[in-house]
XYZ file of C-alpha atoms in Angstrom:
478
model
C -6.996 3.068 -22.515
C -5.972 0.657 -25.297
C -8.368 -0.058 -28.159
C -7.206 -3.672 -28.069
C -8.998 -6.125 -25.768
C -7.063 -7.210 -22.702
C -7.672 -10.874 -23.492
C -8.959 -12.973 -26.384
C -11.041 -15.961 -25.389
C -8.760 -18.410 -27.149
C -5.749 -17.085 -25.188
C -7.527 -17.277 -21.828
C -8.607 -20.864 -22.465
C -5.078 -21.854 -23.493
C -3.511 -20.120 -20.480
C -5.756 -21.768 -17.877
C -6.133 -25.144 -19.609
C -9.900 -24.890 -19.333
C -12.823 -26.412 -21.188
C -15.196 -24.061 -23.003
C -17.963 -24.322 -25.596
C -16.776 -21.204 -27.427
C -13.650 -19.133 -27.715
C -14.794 -16.283 -29.994
C -15.026 -13.636 -27.298
C -12.816 -10.948 -25.798
C -12.464 -9.499 -22.312
C -11.675 -5.889 -21.466
C -10.598 -6.740 -17.925
C -10.498 -9.358 -15.167
C -12.591 -9.291 -11.982
C -13.142 -11.503 -8.950
C -15.897 -9.309 -7.476
C -19.337 -9.167 -9.096
C -20.068 -5.863 -7.322
C -17.264 -3.955 -9.062
C -17.252 -5.950 -12.307
C -17.725 -3.874 -15.451
C -19.424 -5.022 -18.629
C -17.086 -6.989 -20.864
C -14.775 -8.270 -18.127
C -13.825 -11.871 -17.377
C -15.226 -13.005 -14.009
C -13.148 -15.468 -11.971
C -15.069 -17.248 -9.191
C -12.568 -17.512 -6.329
C -13.455 -19.812 -3.444
C -12.444 -17.891 -0.323
C -12.624 -18.516 3.425
C -15.896 -16.584 3.717
C -17.473 -16.376 0.251
C -17.584 -18.671 -2.755
C -17.422 -16.693 -5.993
C -19.630 -19.276 -7.700
C -22.543 -17.913 -5.662
C -22.154 -14.642 -7.553
C -21.647 -16.011 -11.049
C -25.246 -15.224 -12.036
C -24.819 -11.640 -10.790
C -21.653 -11.307 -12.860
C -23.456 -12.629 -15.935
C -26.340 -10.206 -15.394
C -23.860 -7.311 -15.221
C -22.453 -8.246 -18.627
C -19.405 -10.398 -17.905
C -17.747 -11.477 -21.148
C -17.107 -14.942 -19.720
C -17.097 -16.780 -16.405
C -14.118 -18.806 -15.166
C -15.592 -21.500 -12.895
C -14.843 -24.886 -11.380
C -18.537 -25.833 -11.519
C -21.563 -24.424 -13.302
C -24.230 -23.049 -10.901
C -27.794 -24.207 -11.520
C -29.112 -20.643 -11.910
C -26.687 -19.711 -14.710
C -28.428 -19.235 -18.099
C -27.464 -21.606 -20.903
C -26.163 -18.711 -23.040
C -23.514 -17.760 -20.465
C -19.942 -18.227 -21.726
C -18.194 -20.501 -19.237
C -14.627 -21.795 -18.947
C -14.432 -24.770 -16.591
C -11.248 -25.543 -14.654
C -10.408 -27.739 -11.671
C -9.218 -24.871 -9.462
C -10.118 -21.227 -10.176
C -7.333 -19.723 -8.042
C -4.737 -21.834 -9.825
C -6.302 -20.782 -13.135
C -6.009 -17.114 -12.120
C -2.343 -17.713 -11.314
C -1.856 -19.318 -14.732
C -3.528 -16.342 -16.384
C -1.222 -14.006 -14.462
C 1.817 -15.985 -15.609
C 0.580 -15.791 -19.200
C 0.255 -12.016 -18.891
C 3.803 -11.829 -17.534
C 5.148 -14.054 -20.322
C 3.670 -12.015 -23.164
C 4.821 -8.544 -22.065
C 8.118 -6.743 -22.616
C 7.439 -4.369 -19.718
C 10.118 -3.383 -17.239
C 8.829 -4.681 -13.922
C 9.532 -3.691 -10.314
C 8.310 -5.588 -7.252
C 8.039 -3.757 -3.933
C 7.950 -5.226 -0.442
C 8.936 -4.161 3.076
C 7.483 -3.891 6.557
C 6.128 -0.399 5.920
C 6.025 1.927 2.920
C 5.078 -0.686 0.291
C 1.893 0.934 -0.967
C 3.271 4.462 -0.758
C 6.331 3.444 -2.775
C 4.184 1.600 -5.309
C 1.884 4.591 -5.736
C 4.876 6.922 -6.049
C 6.334 4.750 -8.797
C 2.977 4.749 -10.578
C 2.784 8.542 -10.288
C 6.281 8.929 -11.749
C 6.384 6.239 -14.417
C 2.923 6.903 -15.866
C 4.342 10.200 -17.093
C 7.045 8.344 -19.010
C 5.111 5.533 -20.675
C 2.179 3.162 -20.341
C 2.294 1.971 -16.742
C 0.395 -0.740 -14.919
C 0.257 -1.241 -11.143
C -1.585 -3.349 -8.619
C -4.633 -1.573 -7.188
C -4.698 -0.630 -3.507
C -3.006 -3.367 -1.485
C -3.639 -6.268 -3.845
C -0.434 -7.913 -2.652
C -1.383 -11.423 -1.509
C -1.923 -14.873 -3.035
C -4.956 -13.740 -5.054
C -4.191 -10.025 -5.404
C -0.869 -10.537 -7.185
C -2.116 -12.943 -9.896
C -5.199 -10.746 -10.362
C -3.000 -7.686 -10.838
C -0.775 -9.587 -13.263
C -3.760 -10.823 -15.274
C -4.928 -7.220 -15.696
C -1.623 -6.082 -17.227
C -1.977 -5.098 -20.917
C 0.502 -6.668 -23.300
C 1.886 -3.292 -24.459
C 2.713 -2.061 -20.952
C 6.064 -0.236 -20.681
C 6.437 -0.216 -16.886
C 4.698 -2.351 -14.254
C 4.762 -2.151 -10.460
C 3.609 -4.926 -8.152
C 3.337 -4.794 -4.380
C 4.152 -8.079 -2.634
C 2.998 -8.670 0.928
C 3.183 -11.441 3.502
C 2.599 -12.169 7.168
C 4.024 -15.703 7.289
C 7.276 -17.271 6.041
C 7.087 -18.855 2.622
C 4.394 -16.558 1.195
C 6.549 -14.060 -0.681
C 8.659 -16.435 -2.751
C 5.817 -17.833 -4.897
C 4.548 -14.297 -5.564
C 7.978 -13.110 -6.675
C 8.429 -16.135 -8.945
C 5.079 -15.281 -10.532
C 5.958 -11.601 -11.093
C 9.612 -12.192 -12.143
C 10.679 -8.570 -11.519
C 13.639 -6.839 -13.113
C 13.973 -4.735 -9.947
C 13.220 -5.825 -6.374
C 12.805 -2.992 -3.835
C 12.670 -3.640 -0.072
C 11.612 -0.439 1.691
C 12.621 -1.362 5.263
C 12.433 -4.118 7.875
C 10.544 -3.358 11.088
C 8.653 -5.095 13.912
C 5.505 -5.971 11.962
C 3.606 -9.315 12.058
C 5.725 -10.381 15.065
C 2.873 -12.657 16.091
C 3.972 -15.009 13.302
C 7.767 -14.645 13.584
C 10.337 -15.412 16.261
C 11.999 -12.007 15.867
C 12.585 -9.154 13.411
C 15.509 -10.964 11.786
C 13.099 -13.722 10.799
C 10.956 -11.055 9.115
C 14.018 -9.938 7.142
C 14.591 -13.484 5.915
C 10.941 -13.750 4.856
C 11.118 -10.438 2.978
C 14.275 -11.668 1.234
C 12.114 -14.248 -0.540
C 11.453 -11.477 -3.073
C 14.884 -12.308 -4.515
C 13.625 -15.737 -5.627
C 11.829 -14.437 -8.707
C 14.328 -11.780 -9.778
C 15.359 -12.011 -13.437
C 18.930 -13.187 -14.090
C 20.260 -9.674 -14.701
C 17.939 -8.000 -12.207
C 18.694 -5.391 -9.537
C 18.019 -5.329 -5.808
C 17.505 -2.039 -3.971
C 17.857 -2.066 -0.170
C 17.580 0.411 2.686
C 21.182 0.919 3.752
C 20.140 2.844 6.869
C 18.039 -0.033 8.187
C 19.565 -2.407 10.750
C 18.886 -5.370 8.501
C 20.267 -3.865 5.290
C 23.548 -5.746 5.672
C 21.780 -9.054 6.257
C 19.588 -8.575 3.177
C 22.619 -7.637 1.094
C 24.355 -10.830 2.207
C 21.298 -12.977 1.391
C 21.056 -11.401 -2.050
C 24.751 -11.960 -2.752
C 24.518 -15.597 -1.613
C 21.608 -16.024 -4.042
C 23.952 -15.054 -6.878
C 22.586 -11.536 -7.336
C 25.376 -9.193 -8.408
C 23.577 -5.888 -8.895
C 22.765 -4.729 -5.342
C 22.204 -1.047 -4.558
C 21.501 0.701 -1.263
C 19.723 3.927 -0.424
C 20.011 6.153 2.629
C 22.166 8.793 4.285
C 25.374 6.784 4.664
C 28.289 7.899 2.495
C 28.500 4.538 0.727
C 24.824 4.551 -0.333
C 24.271 4.341 -4.093
C 21.165 6.531 -3.789
C 22.265 8.991 -1.107
C 20.291 11.680 0.680
C 22.562 14.720 0.747
C 20.203 17.374 2.140
C 16.574 17.933 3.094
C 14.303 20.436 4.784
C 11.004 19.381 6.336
C 7.948 21.636 6.118
C 4.433 20.979 7.424
C 3.098 20.068 3.992
C 6.106 19.122 1.858
C 9.879 18.643 1.919
C 12.745 20.005 -0.148
C 15.192 17.225 -0.938
C 18.602 16.695 -2.551
C 19.657 13.202 -3.630
C 22.821 11.913 -5.283
C 22.451 8.907 -7.588
C 25.898 7.730 -8.679
C 27.540 11.006 -9.808
C 24.257 12.734 -10.602
C 22.561 15.012 -8.041
C 18.881 15.926 -8.239
C 16.995 18.564 -6.268
C 13.233 18.411 -5.918
C 10.220 19.279 -3.825
C 8.408 16.262 -2.399
C 4.691 16.995 -2.234
C 3.958 14.773 0.779
C 5.279 15.609 4.254
C 7.293 13.521 6.662
C 10.800 12.160 7.092
C 9.561 8.631 6.356
C 8.363 9.692 2.907
C 11.848 10.933 2.049
C 13.245 7.501 2.861
C 10.600 5.849 0.684
C 11.387 8.164 -2.220
C 15.088 7.306 -2.131
C 14.201 3.687 -2.852
C 11.681 4.768 -5.477
C 14.280 6.863 -7.317
C 16.660 3.928 -7.212
C 14.019 1.757 -8.868
C 13.289 4.444 -11.472
C 16.974 4.606 -12.347
C 17.325 0.825 -12.629
C 14.244 0.625 -14.855
C 15.899 3.010 -17.287
C 13.428 5.851 -16.777
C 14.338 9.556 -16.687
C 15.429 10.661 -13.193
C 14.989 14.393 -13.840
C 11.415 13.860 -15.029
C 10.825 11.637 -12.023
C 12.070 14.310 -9.635
C 9.867 16.935 -11.288
C 6.808 14.713 -10.879
C 7.316 14.424 -7.106
C 6.243 18.007 -6.440
C 2.565 17.121 -6.914
C 2.663 13.669 -5.326
C -0.188 13.195 -2.850
C -0.650 10.828 0.078
C -2.835 7.810 -0.782
C -6.221 7.372 0.862
C -5.805 6.098 4.410
C -2.081 6.861 4.374
C -1.795 10.536 5.215
C -4.482 12.182 3.077
C -5.687 15.430 4.675
C -9.197 16.818 4.828
C -10.543 20.177 5.949
C -13.934 19.810 7.607
C -16.146 22.879 8.218
C -17.387 23.410 11.756
C -18.673 26.240 13.945
C -16.141 29.065 13.880
C -14.065 27.695 11.015
C -12.794 24.208 10.242
C -10.651 21.398 11.571
C -8.112 19.205 9.767
C -8.277 15.415 9.700
C -5.139 13.453 8.811
C -6.305 10.086 7.515
C -3.852 7.318 8.462
C -6.686 4.867 9.048
C -5.604 2.099 6.696
C -2.973 0.368 8.817
C -0.386 0.800 11.541
C 2.896 -0.558 12.859
C 5.274 0.840 15.496
C 7.440 2.457 12.805
C 4.545 3.982 10.869
C 2.864 5.133 14.086
C 5.991 7.048 15.092
C 6.311 8.537 11.613
C 2.695 9.750 11.687
C 3.129 11.312 15.112
C 6.192 13.152 13.808
C 4.092 14.530 10.942
C 1.461 15.639 13.464
C 4.162 17.455 15.426
C 5.177 19.392 12.308
C 1.605 20.605 11.735
C 0.556 23.814 13.473
C -3.029 24.236 14.713
C -4.812 27.493 13.937
C -5.840 29.850 16.736
C -6.771 27.886 19.825
C -6.674 24.595 17.979
C -5.052 21.497 19.428
C -3.196 18.438 18.229
C -5.441 15.420 18.762
C -4.296 11.828 18.218
C -6.930 9.119 17.753
C -5.129 5.785 17.890
C -6.315 2.199 17.558
C -4.493 -1.019 18.360
C -1.554 -2.133 16.246
C -2.247 -5.803 15.568
C -0.146 -8.956 15.022
C 2.645 -7.835 17.377
C 2.704 -11.006 19.481
C 3.326 -11.412 23.195
C 5.168 -8.090 23.553
C 2.279 -6.109 22.101
C 1.378 -4.295 25.335
C 4.980 -3.190 25.873
C 5.290 -2.026 22.270
C 2.147 0.098 22.632
C 3.391 1.606 25.901
C 6.681 2.482 24.190
C 4.830 5.063 22.073
C 4.493 7.319 25.140
C 7.654 9.292 24.309
C 6.530 9.780 20.701
C 3.079 11.042 21.717
C 4.662 13.502 24.135
C 7.281 14.639 21.598
C 4.534 15.249 19.029
C 2.953 17.875 21.271
C -0.340 15.990 21.492
C -2.932 17.828 23.599
C -5.631 15.151 23.574
C -5.204 11.401 23.110
C -8.163 9.185 22.193
C -7.455 5.445 22.099
C -9.313 2.197 21.543
C -8.453 -1.473 21.925
C -6.905 -3.504 24.779
C -3.307 -2.686 23.856
C -3.798 1.043 23.336
C -5.307 1.026 26.832
C -1.749 0.456 28.069
C -0.554 3.578 26.268
C -3.463 5.633 27.582
C -2.708 4.630 31.180
C 0.946 5.584 30.805
C 0.358 9.156 29.650
C 1.257 12.125 31.889
C -1.523 14.263 33.361
C -0.591 17.120 31.023
C -2.169 15.209 28.127
C -5.923 14.630 28.220
C -6.870 10.995 27.523
C -10.015 9.081 26.667
C -10.138 5.330 26.074
C -12.840 3.012 24.728
C -12.913 -0.689 23.924
C -13.870 -0.196 20.276
C -13.464 2.555 17.693
C -17.194 3.246 17.267
C -17.430 4.291 20.922
C -14.940 7.101 20.290
C -17.304 8.958 17.978
C -19.441 10.846 20.496
C -16.555 11.799 22.818
C -14.621 13.072 19.809
C -17.468 15.092 18.348
C -18.087 16.688 21.727
C -14.598 18.221 21.983
C -13.384 18.895 18.437
C -13.445 22.503 17.365
C -12.103 25.027 14.870
C -8.343 24.962 14.356
C -7.852 21.420 15.656
C -5.677 18.889 13.824
C -6.793 15.294 14.293
C -4.601 12.306 13.398
C -6.479 9.009 13.014
C -4.392 5.850 12.857
C -4.579 2.152 13.694
C -4.353 -1.299 12.157
C -7.053 -2.213 9.672
C -8.663 -4.571 12.171
C -9.045 -1.722 14.666
C -11.631 -0.181 12.311
C -10.419 3.400 12.583
C -12.369 4.166 9.426
C -15.488 4.339 11.631
C -14.494 7.455 13.629
C -12.832 8.868 10.506
C -16.088 8.756 8.552
C -17.914 10.386 11.457
C -15.477 13.303 11.401
C -15.693 13.667 7.620
C -19.479 13.591 7.325
C -19.687 17.312 6.612
C -18.466 16.921 3.009
C -14.800 17.737 3.567
C -12.567 19.323 0.969
C -9.548 17.097 0.246
C -6.421 19.223 0.392
C -3.933 18.986 -2.462
C -0.954 20.833 -3.852
C -0.873 24.534 -3.182
C -3.966 24.359 -0.972
C -1.820 22.638 1.660
C 1.025 25.091 1.555
C -0.536 27.806 3.672
C -1.290 25.605 6.623
């Protein structure tokens, strides 16, 4: 952590064009949540659809906020509180993010895609932090407030920075990219996600291509050459005047080409050719989909000017992020069971990838493969059909028991053959008791669904016995 403050008061006031009684203060960070705010941070009162940050300004002051960025001064705020007044706090946060971007010499990569954004971002953070001071957006802070917040938190002396950009409507990604102004734009893949808000998957590709709008003049684009929409994205990039376009995948013409791989239950051995240079490495997270993600990540590392060999070495101890494949061993009578936490989100592509990972895991003794699946949301009028289409994947994964919740997963449950035991409930909380009644030693339980399906509820119930999170060599013997 740098000894220098993140922001000086005078610089914040200049960046946001605010009015303040004093400017002789510094801030160690930026926060929009009084609950997680740490002493010495700048608090920005965002007015959201549910909560108004101004209602929590006093709480932020009491916790030791260095200053409060507000559009109005609440009546309960003490006179000694340091306040910067602006017309619009979200616009001020955006201005602060732009100021952070303008003052840094960091090499910046922006990541988007239908699936794999957060995993790729976390992989880049894991790799690049070993090669210099690296900043990245936290969790999935990838929307209209998360991106400027992440930018505003970037220290001036950052060497590498990674920002995840998300959207679920056309026109959302372009402004975020223009704010970040990346040197490298990585699109992981284009899949049927957020179809509720798009006419078709091609429209999603066009919306994701908005990431090109903020690319620096000499910047690079990295695209999934194996994806059906890779050619379309390449054409859009070229028409936008972008000349440095690279692809990753298994095709012979790919610039970052997968030449060989072997899948194991807990890791993969991989060979990749980047230009004329071939690297061999062990990837510490399992699954074919992770290999695809890492190809794009290595392309970004190369374009940022970082060391590829060091990057490859770092991948051996990469771990799945929370909610995206993290594994837990939970003690129970007669031994323990494994929980695979994919509870954060779900799409058809990621659901299939997770089921493939489940297939490659081998239960101990009389253990079974158990899939606990919640609805995939925002899939539009074809949602029921899309859920039913997972039948082949569930069967191929060798699932013994299928627990589902939500109106669309009900369609999958009804379609299953009699050889697979099924149990369906309307909501995720109602799955808890049926699950706890049947789970035993040796079982492997995959939990996955869209965030709105609240799969964290049954997950927490299964983990309540103080599980041991598996990592590195501890996973190898399974």
